mmCIF file with all atom_site columns, C-alpha atoms in Angstrom:
data_model
loop_
_atom_site.group_PDB
_atom_site.id
_atom_site.type_symbol
_atom_site.label_atom_id
_atom_site.label_alt_id
_atom_site.label_comp_id
_atom_site.label_asym_id
_atom_site.label_entity_id
_atom_site.label_seq_id
_atom_site.pdbx_PDB_ins_code
_atom_site.Cartn_x
_atom_site.Cartn_y
_atom_site.Cartn_z
_atom_site.occupancy
_atom_site.B_iso_or_equiv
_atom_site.pdbx_formal_charge
_atom_site.auth_seq_id
_atom_site.auth_comp_id
_atom_site.auth_asym_id
_atom_site.auth_atom_id
_atom_site.pdbx_PDB_model_num
ATOM 1   C CA . ASP A 1 1   ? 19.515 -12.400 -24.397 1.00 59.00 ? 1   ASP A CA 1
ATOM 2   C CA . LEU A 1 2   ? 19.767 -14.670 -21.367 1.00 63.00 ? 2   LEU A CA 1
ATOM 3   C CA . PRO A 1 3   ? 17.718 -17.763 -22.263 1.00 65.00 ? 3   PRO A CA 1
ATOM 4   C CA . GLU A 1 4   ? 19.098 -19.770 -19.318 1.00 67.00 ? 4   GLU A CA 1
ATOM 5   C CA . ILE A 1 5   ? 17.177 -17.477 -16.928 1.00 68.00 ? 5   ILE A CA 1
ATOM 6   C CA . GLY A 1 6   ? 14.362 -16.472 -19.285 1.00 74.00 ? 6   GLY A CA 1
ATOM 7   C CA . LEU A 1 7   ? 15.334 -12.810 -19.602 1.00 79.00 ? 7   LEU A CA 1
ATOM 8   C CA . LYS A 1 8   ? 16.377 -10.316 -22.226 1.00 84.00 ? 8   LYS A CA 1
ATOM 9   C CA . LEU A 1 9   ? 18.032 -7.016  -21.408 1.00 86.00 ? 9   LEU A CA 1
ATOM 10  C CA . ARG A 1 10  ? 17.650 -4.087  -23.776 1.00 91.00 ? 10  ARG A CA 1
ATOM 11  C CA . THR A 1 11  ? 19.881 -1.052  -23.431 1.00 92.00 ? 11  THR A CA 1
ATOM 12  C CA . GLU A 1 12  ? 19.706 2.478   -24.745 1.00 93.00 ? 12  GLU A CA 1
ATOM 13  C CA . ILE A 1 13  ? 21.981 5.483   -24.280 1.00 95.00 ? 13  ILE A CA 1
ATOM 14  C CA . ILE A 1 14  ? 20.116 8.736   -23.733 1.00 94.00 ? 14  ILE A CA 1
ATOM 15  C CA . TYR A 1 15  ? 21.944 12.046  -24.050 1.00 93.00 ? 15  TYR A CA 1
ATOM 16  C CA . ARG A 1 16  ? 19.643 14.003  -21.791 1.00 85.00 ? 16  ARG A CA 1
ATOM 17  C CA . ARG A 1 17  ? 18.308 13.586  -18.295 1.00 82.00 ? 17  ARG A CA 1
ATOM 18  C CA . PRO A 1 18  ? 14.855 11.935  -18.400 1.00 83.00 ? 18  PRO A CA 1
ATOM 19  C CA . SER A 1 19  ? 12.040 14.112  -17.115 1.00 79.00 ? 19  SER A CA 1
ATOM 20  C CA . SER A 1 20  ? 10.430 11.157  -15.326 1.00 79.00 ? 20  SER A CA 1
ATOM 21  C CA . PHE A 1 21  ? 11.345 7.658   -14.268 1.00 78.00 ? 21  PHE A CA 1
ATOM 22  C CA . PRO A 1 22  ? 9.246  4.484   -14.393 1.00 74.00 ? 22  PRO A CA 1
ATOM 23  C CA . GLU A 1 23  ? 7.662  3.201   -11.222 1.00 72.00 ? 23  GLU A CA 1
ATOM 24  C CA . GLY A 1 24  ? 7.963  -0.465  -12.183 1.00 70.00 ? 24  GLY A CA 1
ATOM 25  C CA . ARG A 1 25  ? 10.868 -2.758  -11.507 1.00 80.00 ? 25  ARG A CA 1
ATOM 26  C CA . GLU A 1 26  ? 11.594 -3.673  -15.128 1.00 87.00 ? 26  GLU A CA 1
ATOM 27  C CA . GLU A 1 27  ? 13.551 -0.526  -16.061 1.00 91.00 ? 27  GLU A CA 1
ATOM 28  C CA . VAL A 1 28  ? 16.513 1.224   -14.540 1.00 93.00 ? 28  VAL A CA 1
ATOM 29  C CA . TYR A 1 29  ? 18.324 4.423   -15.498 1.00 93.00 ? 29  TYR A CA 1
ATOM 30  C CA . LEU A 1 30  ? 22.031 4.745   -14.695 1.00 94.00 ? 30  LEU A CA 1
ATOM 31  C CA . ASP A 1 31  ? 24.522 7.596   -14.886 1.00 95.00 ? 31  ASP A CA 1
ATOM 32  C CA . LEU A 1 32  ? 26.654 6.234   -17.731 1.00 96.00 ? 32  LEU A CA 1
ATOM 33  C CA . ASP A 1 33  ? 29.700 8.287   -16.752 1.00 95.00 ? 33  ASP A CA 1
ATOM 34  C CA . LYS A 1 34  ? 29.857 6.525   -13.370 1.00 96.00 ? 34  LYS A CA 1
ATOM 35  C CA . LEU A 1 35  ? 30.305 3.126   -15.013 1.00 96.00 ? 35  LEU A CA 1
ATOM 36  C CA . LYS A 1 36  ? 33.904 1.998   -15.455 1.00 93.00 ? 36  LYS A CA 1
ATOM 37  C CA . GLY A 1 37  ? 34.415 -0.901  -17.824 1.00 88.00 ? 37  GLY A CA 1
ATOM 38  C CA . PRO A 1 38  ? 31.945 -3.592  -18.833 1.00 93.00 ? 38  PRO A CA 1
ATOM 39  C CA . LEU A 1 39  ? 28.720 -4.575  -17.118 1.00 92.00 ? 39  LEU A CA 1
ATOM 40  C CA . VAL A 1 40  ? 28.419 -8.230  -16.136 1.00 90.00 ? 40  VAL A CA 1
ATOM 41  C CA . LEU A 1 41  ? 25.454 -10.297 -14.954 1.00 89.00 ? 41  LEU A CA 1
ATOM 42  C CA . ARG A 1 42  ? 26.170 -12.834 -12.249 1.00 90.00 ? 42  ARG A CA 1
ATOM 43  C CA . ARG A 1 43  ? 24.677 -14.562 -9.246  1.00 90.00 ? 43  ARG A CA 1
ATOM 44  C CA . ARG A 1 44  ? 25.277 -13.348 -5.727  1.00 93.00 ? 44  ARG A CA 1
ATOM 45  C CA . LEU A 1 45  ? 28.505 -14.160 -3.939  1.00 94.00 ? 45  LEU A CA 1
ATOM 46  C CA . LYS A 1 46  ? 29.147 -14.438 -0.239  1.00 94.00 ? 46  LYS A CA 1
ATOM 47  C CA . GLY A 1 47  ? 29.705 -10.973 1.224   1.00 94.00 ? 47  GLY A CA 1
ATOM 48  C CA . ASP A 1 48  ? 28.132 -9.035  -1.682  1.00 96.00 ? 48  ASP A CA 1
ATOM 49  C CA . ARG A 1 49  ? 26.897 -5.597  -0.613  1.00 97.00 ? 49  ARG A CA 1
ATOM 50  C CA . ILE A 1 50  ? 24.772 -2.854  -2.139  1.00 96.00 ? 50  ILE A CA 1
ATOM 51  C CA . ARG A 1 51  ? 23.916 0.680   -1.131  1.00 96.00 ? 51  ARG A CA 1
ATOM 52  C CA . PRO A 1 52  ? 20.179 0.783   -1.894  1.00 93.00 ? 52  PRO A CA 1
ATOM 53  C CA . LEU A 1 53  ? 18.889 3.919   -3.577  1.00 89.00 ? 53  LEU A CA 1
ATOM 54  C CA . GLY A 1 54  ? 18.430 6.654   -0.959  1.00 87.00 ? 54  GLY A CA 1
ATOM 55  C CA . MET A 1 55  ? 20.195 4.744   1.815   1.00 89.00 ? 55  MET A CA 1
ATOM 56  C CA . ASN A 1 56  ? 23.248 6.156   3.624   1.00 89.00 ? 56  ASN A CA 1
ATOM 57  C CA . GLY A 1 57  ? 25.032 2.884   4.319   1.00 92.00 ? 57  GLY A CA 1
ATOM 58  C CA . SER A 1 58  ? 25.432 -0.406  2.521   1.00 95.00 ? 58  SER A CA 1
ATOM 59  C CA . LYS A 1 59  ? 23.590 -3.652  3.099   1.00 95.00 ? 59  LYS A CA 1
ATOM 60  C CA . LYS A 1 60  ? 24.526 -7.270  2.504   1.00 96.00 ? 60  LYS A CA 1
ATOM 61  C CA . ILE A 1 61  ? 22.653 -8.774  -0.423  1.00 96.00 ? 61  ILE A CA 1
ATOM 62  C CA . LYS A 1 62  ? 21.716 -11.675 1.856   1.00 96.00 ? 62  LYS A CA 1
ATOM 63  C CA . ASP A 1 63  ? 20.072 -9.268  4.332   1.00 96.00 ? 63  ASP A CA 1
ATOM 64  C CA . PHE A 1 64  ? 18.433 -7.346  1.474   1.00 95.00 ? 64  PHE A CA 1
ATOM 65  C CA . PHE A 1 65  ? 16.775 -10.574 0.271   1.00 96.00 ? 65  PHE A CA 1
ATOM 66  C CA . ILE A 1 66  ? 15.760 -11.543 3.805   1.00 96.00 ? 66  ILE A CA 1
ATOM 67  C CA . ASP A 1 67  ? 14.172 -8.107  4.379   1.00 95.00 ? 67  ASP A CA 1
ATOM 68  C CA . LEU A 1 68  ? 12.158 -8.557  1.167   1.00 94.00 ? 68  LEU A CA 1
ATOM 69  C CA . LYS A 1 69  ? 11.148 -12.046 2.303   1.00 96.00 ? 69  LYS A CA 1
ATOM 70  C CA . ILE A 1 70  ? 12.479 -13.615 -0.889  1.00 95.00 ? 70  ILE A CA 1
ATOM 71  C CA . PRO A 1 71  ? 12.529 -17.394 -0.380  1.00 96.00 ? 71  PRO A CA 1
ATOM 72  C CA . ARG A 1 72  ? 16.016 -18.870 -0.014  1.00 93.00 ? 72  ARG A CA 1
ATOM 73  C CA . GLU A 1 73  ? 15.578 -21.094 -3.079  1.00 93.00 ? 73  GLU A CA 1
ATOM 74  C CA . LYS A 1 74  ? 14.856 -18.056 -5.297  1.00 92.00 ? 74  LYS A CA 1
ATOM 75  C CA . ARG A 1 75  ? 17.744 -15.851 -4.132  1.00 93.00 ? 75  ARG A CA 1
ATOM 76  C CA . ASP A 1 76  ? 20.399 -17.424 -6.357  1.00 89.00 ? 76  ASP A CA 1
ATOM 77  C CA . LYS A 1 77  ? 18.128 -17.037 -9.380  1.00 89.00 ? 77  LYS A CA 1
ATOM 78  C CA . ILE A 1 78  ? 18.002 -13.231 -9.130  1.00 91.00 ? 78  ILE A CA 1
ATOM 79  C CA . PRO A 1 79  ? 20.735 -11.780 -11.352 1.00 92.00 ? 79  PRO A CA 1
ATOM 80  C CA . LEU A 1 80  ? 23.031 -9.002  -10.218 1.00 94.00 ? 80  LEU A CA 1
ATOM 81  C CA . LEU A 1 81  ? 24.310 -6.427  -12.704 1.00 94.00 ? 81  LEU A CA 1
ATOM 82  C CA . VAL A 1 82  ? 27.897 -5.712  -11.707 1.00 96.00 ? 82  VAL A CA 1
ATOM 83  C CA . ASN A 1 83  ? 30.474 -3.122  -12.759 1.00 96.00 ? 83  ASN A CA 1
ATOM 84  C CA . GLY A 1 84  ? 33.920 -4.231  -11.632 1.00 92.00 ? 84  GLY A CA 1
ATOM 85  C CA . GLU A 1 85  ? 33.445 -5.387  -8.043  1.00 91.00 ? 85  GLU A CA 1
ATOM 86  C CA . ARG A 1 86  ? 30.453 -3.129  -7.431  1.00 95.00 ? 86  ARG A CA 1
ATOM 87  C CA . ILE A 1 87  ? 26.830 -4.225  -7.704  1.00 97.00 ? 87  ILE A CA 1
ATOM 88  C CA . VAL A 1 88  ? 24.937 -1.741  -9.855  1.00 96.00 ? 88  VAL A CA 1
ATOM 89  C CA . TRP A 1 89  ? 21.479 -3.307  -9.833  1.00 95.00 ? 89  TRP A CA 1
ATOM 90  C CA . VAL A 1 90  ? 19.773 -6.246  -8.180  1.00 95.00 ? 90  VAL A CA 1
ATOM 91  C CA . VAL A 1 91  ? 17.821 -6.868  -11.371 1.00 93.00 ? 91  VAL A CA 1
ATOM 92  C CA . GLY A 1 92  ? 14.162 -6.089  -10.846 1.00 90.00 ? 92  GLY A CA 1
ATOM 93  C CA . TYR A 1 93  ? 14.647 -4.967  -7.249  1.00 93.00 ? 93  TYR A CA 1
ATOM 94  C CA . CYS A 1 94  ? 17.179 -2.288  -6.346  1.00 92.00 ? 94  CYS A CA 1
ATOM 95  C CA . LEU A 1 95  ? 19.593 0.201   -7.899  1.00 94.00 ? 95  LEU A CA 1
ATOM 96  C CA . ASP A 1 96  ? 22.812 1.108   -6.083  1.00 96.00 ? 96  ASP A CA 1
ATOM 97  C CA . ASP A 1 97  ? 22.724 4.762   -4.992  1.00 95.00 ? 97  ASP A CA 1
ATOM 98  C CA . HIS A 1 98  ? 26.148 5.470   -6.528  1.00 95.00 ? 98  HIS A CA 1
ATOM 99  C CA . PHE A 1 99  ? 24.812 5.003   -10.077 1.00 96.00 ? 99  PHE A CA 1
ATOM 100 C CA . LYS A 1 100 ? 21.636 7.090   -9.765  1.00 94.00 ? 100 LYS A CA 1
ATOM 101 C CA . ILE A 1 101 ? 20.801 9.987   -12.056 1.00 92.00 ? 101 ILE A CA 1
ATOM 102 C CA . THR A 1 102 ? 21.642 13.410  -10.624 1.00 92.00 ? 102 THR A CA 1
ATOM 103 C CA . LYS A 1 103 ? 21.376 16.998  -11.861 1.00 91.00 ? 103 LYS A CA 1
ATOM 104 C CA . ASP A 1 104 ? 24.952 16.639  -13.160 1.00 92.00 ? 104 ASP A CA 1
ATOM 105 C CA . THR A 1 105 ? 24.221 13.532  -15.255 1.00 93.00 ? 105 THR A CA 1
ATOM 106 C CA . ARG A 1 106 ? 25.073 14.015  -18.931 1.00 92.00 ? 106 ARG A CA 1
ATOM 107 C CA . LYS A 1 107 ? 24.612 10.514  -20.370 1.00 95.00 ? 107 LYS A CA 1
ATOM 108 C CA . VAL A 1 108 ? 22.061 7.968   -19.210 1.00 95.00 ? 108 VAL A CA 1
ATOM 109 C CA . LEU A 1 109 ? 22.079 4.231   -19.727 1.00 95.00 ? 109 LEU A CA 1
ATOM 110 C CA . LYS A 1 110 ? 18.536 2.855   -19.783 1.00 94.00 ? 110 LYS A CA 1
ATOM 111 C CA . ILE A 1 111 ? 18.240 -0.885  -19.165 1.00 94.00 ? 111 ILE A CA 1
ATOM 112 C CA . LYS A 1 112 ? 14.956 -2.689  -19.598 1.00 91.00 ? 112 LYS A CA 1
ATOM 113 C CA . VAL A 1 113 ? 14.259 -6.282  -18.586 1.00 88.00 ? 113 VAL A CA 1
ATOM 114 C CA . LEU A 1 114 ? 12.008 -8.309  -20.858 1.00 84.00 ? 114 LEU A CA 1
ATOM 115 C CA . LYS A 1 115 ? 10.636 -11.695 -19.786 1.00 73.00 ? 115 LYS A CA 1
ATOM 116 C CA . ASP A 1 116 ? 9.381  -14.684 -21.748 1.00 58.00 ? 116 ASP A CA 1
ATOM 117 C CA . GLY A 1 117 ? 10.993 -13.561 -25.002 1.00 47.00 ? 117 GLY A CA 1
ATOM 118 C CA . SER A 1 118 ? 8.879  -10.404 -25.444 1.00 44.00 ? 118 SER A CA 1
ATOM 119 C CA . CYS A 1 119 ? 10.478 -7.465  -27.269 1.00 40.00 ? 119 CYS A CA 1
#
């Protein structure tokens, strides 16, 4: 639970590759075996980069937010899920391509964002 930003994250480990993925922005599925160490939520830092799902190169988080036309005052309120130094998920917006599910995925970490205290 993250009451300071009005969110709850629920996680589930799935031992099979899902047959479909949600179209909304509230859920993300990660290849659990690609995660090394703990996941941490934090705000953006200068120079942060992500490789958006399906993209060949990386992009600065600042430029990612600008491209989405997210107002400057809201950018620091969007949490980043980080594994080590690598951004895994711009929560509610974008998964890093490195952590996507592939045909070789054996274990899946499902993360769901809940707002306003709903379960």
